XYZ file of C-alpha atoms in Angstrom:
108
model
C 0.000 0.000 0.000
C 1.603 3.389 -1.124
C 1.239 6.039 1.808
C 2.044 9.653 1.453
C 0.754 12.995 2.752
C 1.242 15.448 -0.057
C 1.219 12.839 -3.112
C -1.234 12.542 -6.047
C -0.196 9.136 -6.625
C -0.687 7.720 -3.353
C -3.505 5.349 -1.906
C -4.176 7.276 0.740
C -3.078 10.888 0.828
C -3.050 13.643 3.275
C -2.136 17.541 2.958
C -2.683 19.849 5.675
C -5.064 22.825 5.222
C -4.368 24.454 9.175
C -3.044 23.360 12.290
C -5.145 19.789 12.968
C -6.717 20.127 9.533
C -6.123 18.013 6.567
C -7.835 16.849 3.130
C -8.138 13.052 2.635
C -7.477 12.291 -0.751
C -8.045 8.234 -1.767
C -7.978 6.140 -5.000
C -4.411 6.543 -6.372
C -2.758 3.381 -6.997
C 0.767 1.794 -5.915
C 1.607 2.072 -10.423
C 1.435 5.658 -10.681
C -1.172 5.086 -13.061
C -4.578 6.589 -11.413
C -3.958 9.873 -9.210
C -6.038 10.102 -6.264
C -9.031 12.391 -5.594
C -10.317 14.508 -2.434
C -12.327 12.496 -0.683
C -13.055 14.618 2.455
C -11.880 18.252 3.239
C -10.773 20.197 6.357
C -11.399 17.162 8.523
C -8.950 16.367 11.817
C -7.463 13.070 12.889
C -10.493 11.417 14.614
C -11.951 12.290 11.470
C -9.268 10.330 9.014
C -9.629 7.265 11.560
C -12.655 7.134 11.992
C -13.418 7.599 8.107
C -9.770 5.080 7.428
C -11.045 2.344 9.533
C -14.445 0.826 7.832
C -12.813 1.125 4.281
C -9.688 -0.709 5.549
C -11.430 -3.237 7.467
C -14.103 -3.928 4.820
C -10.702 -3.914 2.031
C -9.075 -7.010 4.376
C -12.182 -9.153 3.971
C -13.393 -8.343 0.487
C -10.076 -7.235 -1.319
C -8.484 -9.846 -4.423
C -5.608 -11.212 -4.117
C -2.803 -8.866 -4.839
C -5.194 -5.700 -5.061
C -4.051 -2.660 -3.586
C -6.419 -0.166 -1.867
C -6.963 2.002 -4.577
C -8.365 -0.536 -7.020
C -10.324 -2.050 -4.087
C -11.627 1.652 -3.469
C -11.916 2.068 -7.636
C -13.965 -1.290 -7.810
C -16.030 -1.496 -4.802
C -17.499 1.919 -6.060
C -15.738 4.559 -2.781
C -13.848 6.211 -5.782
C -14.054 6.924 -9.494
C -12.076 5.370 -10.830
C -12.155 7.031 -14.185
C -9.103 10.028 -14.115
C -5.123 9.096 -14.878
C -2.723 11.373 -14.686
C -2.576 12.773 -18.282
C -6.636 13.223 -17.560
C -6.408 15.092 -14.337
C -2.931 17.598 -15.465
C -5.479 18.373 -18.376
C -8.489 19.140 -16.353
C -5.892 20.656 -13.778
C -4.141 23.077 -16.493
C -7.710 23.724 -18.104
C -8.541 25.739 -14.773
C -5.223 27.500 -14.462
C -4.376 30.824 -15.754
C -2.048 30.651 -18.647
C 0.919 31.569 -17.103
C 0.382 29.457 -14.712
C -0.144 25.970 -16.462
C 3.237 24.668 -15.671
C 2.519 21.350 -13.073
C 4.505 18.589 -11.742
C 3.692 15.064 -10.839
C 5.368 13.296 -8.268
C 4.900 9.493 -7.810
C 5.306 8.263 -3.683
């Protein structure tokens, strides 16, 4: 399982929006292949437990062999599955002021 609190790519991420505040991201996956998406924002630590804990315990009993948490959050239905990386910098840049449409990707 890829862990990381500022990446994209990871399964689970986390970046902090104040002191005790963070957004839970979810659904990237451990290939770099499928960034992940904001799942909840401006939440504290109870908060990522208690919202961690269901999804991990449901993805020991139902996951496939070999499946990471991502696809098991992709195929149960928790997360779209639908964006990759060239996807999202697109929809990202698309946003962006133009002199500002220069991005980086970082793989955990």
């Amino acid at each position: 399982m890829t862990w990381a609190f500022s990446s994209g790519m990871a399964e689970i991420g986390l970046t902090g929006t104040a002191i005790g505040k963070y957004n839970l991201y979810l659904g990237g996956d451990e290939r770099g292949q499928r960034i992940n998406r904001l799942f909840r924002e401006n939440i504290d630590t109870t908060t990522i437990l208690d919202t961690l804990d269901p999804m991990l315990e449901r993805y020991v009993a139902e996951r496939k062999a070999a499946e990471g948490f991502g696809d098991f959050l992709v195929r149960v239905g928790i997360v779209d599955g639908e964006r990759t990386p060239e996807v999202s910098i697109r929809l990202i840049q698309a946003d962006m002021p133009a002199p500002s449409r220069i991005i980086s990707v970082g793989v955990a």
